[in-house]
């Protein structure tokens, strides 16, 4: 065991150390891609541009805003509003220099600017020309051109630079409009990677014990809670708000003000931005900088504690008939239910008389010794909603049913090892048609195809969480039927 891993083990609570396997399998965390990140991120549209002396820039912008409307005026915040002739992409510069007065504007120290007006579909051409003709400085030589522009914001500085050379000056906001904020991914990956191997190894151990006992498939789940001693439990740090927006995105979100500002100071003040917002150049307002400055240099170390351990029990108290078993006894559902029971127990509710049932669908009682040890321990933070801010470690990618249950429980993070391309709900990658490995036609009919659901991060859902795939060559592979719903 490495020194870093030894330090982590020493911070674990007695229950975690008691269950810890002798050999910890090391692995690497790979962040899950969202459905938006996997689609074509270069989507082109057509936009109108014009040119005018610097002193008339604000008049031109007002004409475009009046025609496009307030909502449309906020579009394309990743494109600069104004561009000097010398800053145009080479192909546009060469093209515009060859028209009537273009060469004069492109030679020497020009006081003209090229101005982005808006998308072609949102501004009527005749009305645009009529509006520009009311401006004294350009009414005698109205210039309007249509150029292709990227409709989606870039996801890296390299991409922004490339688009600036190919289309129009593009700004990277140090955020990710297609998924979690990059700083959140980087920071949280560093935190989770310190002890992810411990929890994944434990999930593997409980999965193999359940299979050996005949309770279910070799699938295991571990739920942990991270806490910082002395820090109040009053905010989310890794998951998103109820509206699906990550906290980091509200601080580092792109602001149209900087994106559409002119390339020099005077024109920036005149042109403004598509939405009139002028935040900090890095996308952070002064309040957030003050908050960062007030942070103490040395903070207490974060500790992790097991809240629930559960294995798959789909075959418990049920004859092994068919291919599915008891769907309510999947490992993720059992683990979430155990968390709920511990929360109820912490409230000191009066115990109810257990009902005698011929068959208990919810196999949420501890079956294995490891499950019982964790279940008997108190919940580290019994206040709050179910699995809020907790982390789930699973040997296999949870199925669609379990994935939605995980979302509804307000889980903060998820890590799994084995991807289930045919049935999993967390990954977003395309599903091939031959992933079941059957030679020829699958006996269950057509399988595979289409794109994964990517339920860990979907803009249309009211909750999102960070997710990783845990890759390792050390741990034994827990093979299950590709069609199995984990």
XYZ file of C-alpha atoms in Angstrom:
486
model
C 0.000 0.000 0.000
C 1.421 3.373 -1.020
C 2.139 6.133 1.505
C -0.668 8.297 0.143
C -3.141 5.428 0.437
C -1.901 4.693 3.966
C -2.631 8.286 4.948
C -6.154 7.959 3.607
C -6.746 4.683 5.448
C -5.633 6.262 8.725
C -8.391 8.874 8.447
C -11.158 6.289 8.008
C -13.664 5.570 10.715
C -13.515 2.233 12.625
C -16.332 0.675 10.587
C -14.596 1.460 7.292
C -11.259 0.113 8.529
C -12.955 -3.051 9.757
C -14.407 -3.770 6.324
C -11.334 -2.714 4.375
C -9.886 -5.553 2.259
C -6.213 -6.400 2.688
C -5.390 -5.644 -0.929
C -6.712 -2.433 -2.456
C -6.994 -2.441 -6.225
C -5.809 0.834 -7.696
C -7.622 2.474 -10.599
C -8.040 5.658 -12.585
C -11.077 7.934 -12.748
C -12.366 8.964 -16.169
C -15.094 11.652 -16.134
C -18.298 10.678 -17.898
C -19.217 12.628 -21.024
C -22.605 14.281 -21.327
C -24.964 13.790 -24.243
C -24.232 17.348 -25.373
C -20.461 16.861 -25.241
C -20.728 13.867 -27.549
C -22.789 15.560 -30.221
C -21.233 17.663 -32.963
C -20.022 20.701 -31.064
C -19.479 22.709 -34.252
C -22.898 23.804 -35.428
C -22.821 26.640 -37.943
C -25.318 29.389 -38.641
C -25.233 32.559 -40.713
C -24.968 36.056 -39.276
C -25.040 39.593 -40.607
C -22.032 41.861 -40.153
C -21.472 45.477 -41.144
C -18.745 48.071 -40.700
C -18.779 51.619 -39.391
C -16.492 54.267 -37.933
C -15.777 53.674 -34.273
C -17.849 56.653 -33.130
C -20.995 55.219 -34.771
C -20.639 51.701 -33.330
C -23.227 52.233 -30.630
C -25.777 53.484 -33.173
C -25.280 50.362 -35.286
C -25.674 48.099 -32.277
C -28.903 49.841 -31.281
C -30.335 49.274 -34.759
C -29.547 45.547 -34.565
C -31.023 45.245 -31.084
C -34.214 46.982 -32.088
C -34.732 44.579 -34.993
C -33.700 41.338 -33.262
C -35.449 41.911 -29.930
C -34.090 41.542 -26.420
C -34.028 37.722 -26.375
C -32.292 37.341 -29.712
C -29.858 40.098 -28.784
C -28.478 37.844 -26.049
C -27.604 35.076 -28.489
C -24.026 34.319 -29.536
C -22.381 35.555 -26.309
C -19.233 33.669 -27.288
C -18.666 35.905 -30.332
C -17.157 39.357 -30.001
C -19.448 42.161 -31.035
C -16.774 44.224 -32.777
C -13.574 43.402 -34.585
C -10.787 45.572 -35.986
C -10.088 45.041 -39.691
C -6.651 43.672 -38.780
C -8.238 41.076 -36.455
C -10.521 39.518 -39.059
C -9.849 35.941 -40.155
C -7.515 35.916 -43.177
C -10.171 34.805 -45.680
C -12.601 37.539 -44.588
C -9.868 40.157 -44.639
C -8.861 39.231 -48.174
C -12.482 39.208 -49.335
C -13.503 42.558 -47.809
C -10.371 44.380 -48.986
C -11.346 43.834 -52.600
C -14.649 45.699 -52.551
C -15.159 49.396 -53.309
C -13.779 51.067 -50.183
C -12.430 48.072 -48.340
C -8.751 48.571 -49.161
C -8.696 52.030 -47.619
C -10.240 50.701 -44.398
C -7.660 47.930 -44.129
C -4.572 50.056 -44.606
C -2.817 52.083 -41.962
C -4.355 52.800 -38.568
C -8.044 52.359 -39.318
C -10.761 53.946 -37.189
C -13.379 51.542 -38.569
C -14.775 48.424 -36.961
C -16.571 45.372 -38.279
C -19.689 44.766 -36.195
C -21.609 41.538 -35.576
C -25.323 42.317 -35.990
C -26.975 38.977 -35.262
C -28.237 35.818 -36.891
C -29.599 36.129 -40.401
C -32.843 34.353 -39.525
C -33.625 36.829 -36.749
C -33.174 40.120 -38.622
C -35.120 41.082 -41.805
C -32.610 42.275 -44.404
C -34.710 45.152 -45.795
C -35.396 46.536 -42.339
C -31.736 46.182 -41.425
C -30.640 48.224 -44.429
C -33.343 50.794 -43.737
C -32.163 51.124 -40.131
C -28.507 51.473 -41.091
C -29.391 54.159 -43.627
C -30.477 56.423 -40.793
C -26.916 56.572 -39.436
C -25.040 59.551 -40.872
C -21.617 57.949 -40.934
C -22.545 54.991 -43.179
C -25.751 55.924 -45.039
C -23.823 56.650 -48.251
C -21.908 53.368 -48.210
C -23.940 50.716 -46.402
C -22.041 47.435 -46.099
C -23.812 44.218 -45.085
C -22.275 40.768 -45.425
C -23.312 37.265 -44.363
C -20.709 35.016 -42.767
C -20.871 31.525 -41.162
C -20.474 31.543 -37.365
C -20.386 28.799 -34.690
C -23.697 28.676 -32.819
C -22.329 26.853 -29.768
C -19.722 28.198 -27.373
C -16.224 26.668 -27.502
C -15.238 24.236 -24.776
C -11.521 25.070 -24.741
C -9.145 27.935 -25.518
C -7.641 25.944 -28.375
C -11.048 25.555 -29.976
C -11.775 29.264 -29.525
C -8.513 30.190 -31.239
C -9.256 27.861 -34.128
C -12.744 29.277 -34.626
C -11.335 32.810 -34.474
C -9.186 31.966 -37.467
C -11.929 30.156 -39.341
C -15.058 32.236 -38.683
C -15.035 35.235 -36.324
C -13.332 36.285 -33.113
C -14.485 33.760 -30.517
C -14.109 33.900 -26.727
C -13.644 30.960 -24.364
C -15.284 31.613 -21.003
C -13.474 28.979 -18.958
C -16.708 27.084 -18.574
C -18.419 24.210 -20.305
C -21.825 25.021 -21.818
C -22.308 21.346 -22.630
C -21.773 19.862 -19.179
C -20.220 20.330 -15.731
C -17.852 23.216 -15.176
C -14.241 22.147 -15.925
C -12.953 23.515 -12.633
C -15.551 21.456 -10.767
C -14.560 18.297 -12.642
C -10.849 18.862 -12.002
C -11.220 19.778 -8.345
C -13.660 17.001 -7.523
C -11.672 14.373 -9.432
C -8.684 15.202 -7.261
C -10.794 14.761 -4.131
C -12.514 11.549 -5.189
C -9.367 9.902 -6.570
C -7.711 9.904 -3.133
C -9.881 7.078 -1.836
C -11.996 5.889 -4.797
C -9.944 2.702 -4.994
C -10.895 1.860 -1.403
C -14.634 2.098 -1.980
C -14.521 0.381 -5.351
C -12.509 -2.500 -3.890
C -15.072 -2.822 -1.106
C -17.911 -2.803 -3.645
C -16.165 -5.625 -5.519
C -15.759 -7.655 -2.341
C -19.413 -7.393 -1.321
C -20.480 -8.202 -4.895
C -18.508 -11.454 -4.899
C -19.825 -12.421 -1.463
C -23.417 -11.926 -2.588
C -22.875 -14.042 -5.692
C -21.242 -16.777 -3.653
C -24.165 -16.778 -1.205
C -26.612 -17.065 -4.091
C -28.365 -13.774 -3.325
C -27.812 -12.117 -6.655
C -25.508 -11.145 -9.482
C -21.912 -10.022 -8.745
C -22.885 -6.356 -8.363
C -22.047 -4.227 -5.357
C -22.661 -0.674 -4.177
C -21.058 1.512 -1.508
C -22.383 4.909 -0.401
C -20.142 7.291 1.502
C -20.399 10.751 3.021
C -17.587 13.304 2.932
C -17.394 15.850 5.723
C -14.981 18.554 6.794
C -14.660 18.825 10.602
C -16.066 22.120 11.795
C -17.684 23.001 8.468
C -21.485 23.405 8.542
C -23.524 21.196 6.274
C -25.390 23.953 4.508
C -24.534 23.858 0.841
C -23.926 21.713 -2.190
C -20.464 21.627 -3.635
C -20.545 19.009 -6.352
C -24.129 18.535 -7.438
C -26.373 21.139 -9.022
C -29.185 23.346 -7.928
C -32.794 22.325 -8.339
C -32.843 24.008 -11.739
C -29.922 21.905 -12.948
C -27.300 24.696 -12.876
C -24.021 23.906 -11.109
C -22.827 26.450 -8.517
C -19.576 26.879 -10.427
C -21.476 27.716 -13.568
C -23.237 30.622 -11.873
C -19.862 32.022 -10.892
C -17.912 31.201 -14.046
C -20.740 31.490 -16.530
C -20.133 33.239 -19.792
C -21.293 36.820 -19.898
C -22.251 38.396 -23.147
C -20.742 41.688 -22.131
C -17.118 40.704 -22.487
C -17.733 38.446 -25.463
C -19.336 41.176 -27.519
C -17.112 44.043 -26.454
C -14.962 45.763 -29.018
C -11.308 44.929 -29.420
C -10.379 48.392 -28.127
C -11.526 50.290 -25.077
C -13.456 53.085 -26.768
C -15.534 50.831 -28.985
C -16.193 48.498 -26.072
C -17.843 51.310 -24.159
C -19.823 52.350 -27.209
C -20.841 48.934 -28.462
C -21.605 47.358 -25.107
C -22.784 43.761 -25.424
C -25.743 41.809 -26.655
C -27.262 41.739 -23.176
C -25.581 44.754 -21.641
C -23.809 42.750 -18.957
C -20.256 43.670 -18.049
C -18.888 41.226 -15.532
C -15.346 40.442 -14.561
C -13.131 39.386 -17.517
C -12.686 35.924 -16.056
C -16.416 35.447 -15.650
C -16.232 36.021 -11.883
C -17.761 39.018 -10.186
C -15.993 41.015 -7.511
C -18.005 39.360 -4.751
C -16.671 35.934 -5.645
C -13.129 37.295 -5.657
C -13.688 38.804 -2.222
C -15.023 35.452 -1.044
C -11.944 33.685 -2.371
C -9.674 36.209 -0.702
C -11.347 35.598 2.634
C -10.811 31.845 2.517
C -8.376 30.588 5.156
C -5.085 29.307 3.848
C -5.231 26.043 5.783
C -8.495 24.131 5.962
C -9.345 20.975 7.846
C -8.878 17.781 5.869
C -11.950 16.172 4.400
C -12.848 12.761 5.796
C -15.076 10.042 4.341
C -17.366 7.610 6.130
C -19.438 4.685 4.836
C -23.181 5.219 5.020
C -24.408 2.049 3.277
C -23.092 -1.118 1.673
C -25.353 -3.274 -0.454
C -25.026 -6.095 -2.944
C -27.406 -7.282 -5.602
C -30.121 -9.579 -4.169
C -32.417 -10.151 -7.125
C -32.467 -13.924 -6.598
C -33.003 -13.868 -2.832
C -36.246 -15.644 -1.792
C -37.035 -16.222 -5.429
C -36.482 -19.121 -7.746
C -33.975 -18.412 -10.473
C -36.554 -18.191 -13.238
C -36.254 -15.933 -16.253
C -33.590 -13.367 -16.925
C -34.434 -10.465 -14.614
C -35.012 -11.583 -11.052
C -36.478 -9.149 -8.521
C -35.937 -5.620 -9.950
C -36.512 -4.007 -6.554
C -33.477 -5.804 -5.145
C -30.861 -4.177 -7.344
C -27.778 -3.064 -5.429
C -28.363 0.684 -5.917
C -31.965 0.517 -4.716
C -31.037 -1.545 -1.664
C -28.264 0.893 -0.743
C -30.541 3.936 -1.064
C -33.210 2.237 1.034
C -30.674 1.461 3.753
C -29.714 5.130 3.873
C -33.388 6.020 4.237
C -33.832 3.535 7.074
C -30.865 4.998 8.932
C -32.326 8.482 8.587
C -35.654 7.280 9.972
C -33.859 5.566 12.818
C -32.001 8.794 13.636
C -35.332 10.589 14.042
C -36.305 8.165 16.832
C -39.621 7.367 15.273
C -41.702 4.761 17.116
C -41.111 1.334 15.659
C -43.991 -0.217 13.787
C -44.988 -3.854 13.919
C -43.463 -5.727 11.032
C -46.038 -7.107 8.646
C -45.870 -10.766 7.778
C -45.587 -11.004 4.029
C -45.254 -14.077 1.875
C -42.768 -12.288 -0.314
C -40.889 -9.094 0.470
C -40.254 -7.223 -2.780
C -37.961 -4.619 -1.235
C -34.974 -6.669 -0.131
C -33.567 -3.754 1.843
C -32.624 -5.605 5.009
C -28.978 -6.426 5.561
C -28.166 -9.905 4.232
C -24.378 -10.008 4.329
C -22.249 -9.381 7.417
C -20.625 -6.379 5.747
C -24.039 -4.879 5.060
C -25.113 -5.438 8.652
C -22.004 -3.813 10.145
C -22.535 -0.624 8.169
C -26.292 -0.630 8.676
C -25.932 -0.769 12.456
C -23.623 2.253 12.455
C -25.254 5.672 12.803
C -25.635 7.973 9.835
C -22.762 10.536 9.966
C -25.051 13.454 9.038
C -28.714 12.525 9.518
C -29.999 16.003 8.584
C -31.072 16.730 5.043
C -32.735 15.007 2.141
C -32.003 11.295 1.679
C -28.747 10.932 -0.313
C -27.990 14.609 -0.727
C -24.211 15.161 -1.132
C -23.465 11.449 -0.806
C -21.281 9.450 -3.204
C -22.208 6.135 -4.805
C -19.591 3.600 -5.895
C -20.843 0.682 -8.000
C -19.191 -2.232 -9.701
C -21.501 -1.849 -12.730
C -23.249 1.022 -14.433
C -26.758 1.222 -12.943
C -29.725 0.512 -15.184
C -32.201 3.194 -16.227
C -34.551 2.444 -13.338
C -31.776 2.656 -10.761
C -30.257 5.711 -12.451
C -33.503 7.632 -12.036
C -33.802 6.466 -8.430
C -30.270 7.725 -7.824
C -31.208 11.102 -9.306
C -34.386 11.360 -7.261
C -32.424 10.564 -4.109
C -30.249 13.630 -4.854
C -26.982 11.712 -4.926
C -23.992 14.038 -5.363
C -21.535 11.841 -7.276
C -21.366 8.418 -8.861
C -18.449 6.166 -9.787
C -18.786 2.796 -11.507
C -16.414 0.332 -13.096
C -18.128 -1.894 -15.659
C -20.033 -0.034 -18.334
C -23.348 -1.623 -19.394
C -23.833 -0.281 -22.933
C -27.120 -2.097 -23.582
C -28.912 -1.329 -20.317
C -26.968 1.347 -18.400
C -28.432 4.780 -17.796
C -25.398 6.893 -16.918
C -23.150 6.766 -19.999
C -23.858 8.858 -23.080
C -21.788 7.097 -25.732
C -23.445 5.525 -28.756
C -24.523 1.924 -28.292
C -23.307 -0.485 -30.924
C -25.431 -3.270 -32.376
C -23.053 -6.126 -31.512
C -22.213 -5.358 -27.891
C -23.840 -8.478 -26.486
C -21.125 -10.582 -28.093
C -23.554 -13.052 -29.635
C -22.379 -14.751 -32.794
C -24.955 -13.971 -35.430
C -28.442 -12.832 -34.455
C -28.990 -12.445 -30.708
C -31.528 -14.903 -29.324
C -33.344 -12.019 -27.654
C -33.824 -10.165 -30.900
C -32.244 -6.880 -32.022
C -30.122 -5.285 -29.314
C -28.085 -2.129 -29.016
C -28.112 0.932 -31.165
C -28.851 4.558 -30.380
C -27.219 6.928 -27.964
C -26.827 6.373 -24.244
C -29.071 8.268 -21.865
C -26.362 10.081 -19.916
C -28.633 10.528 -16.916
C -25.849 11.762 -14.666
C -26.053 15.149 -16.376
C -29.075 16.161 -18.444
C -30.126 19.794 -18.799
C -33.807 18.883 -18.950
C -33.701 17.150 -15.547
C -33.958 19.092 -12.296
C -30.920 17.412 -10.781
C -27.452 16.549 -12.058
C -24.381 14.973 -10.545
C -20.777 14.373 -11.434
C -19.890 10.908 -12.690
C -16.788 8.865 -13.413
C -15.864 5.494 -14.814
C -13.240 3.672 -12.744
C -10.681 1.887 -14.916
C -8.331 -0.716 -13.481
C -6.317 -3.736 -14.511
C -5.831 -4.947 -10.932
C -9.333 -5.928 -9.874
C -11.005 -9.103 -11.054
C -13.627 -8.489 -13.732
C -17.152 -9.189 -12.538
C -18.737 -10.627 -15.656
C -22.511 -10.441 -16.073
C -24.875 -10.928 -18.996
C -24.612 -7.855 -21.315
C -28.416 -7.684 -21.310
C -28.566 -7.602 -17.504
C -30.084 -4.532 -15.855
C -27.674 -3.660 -13.059
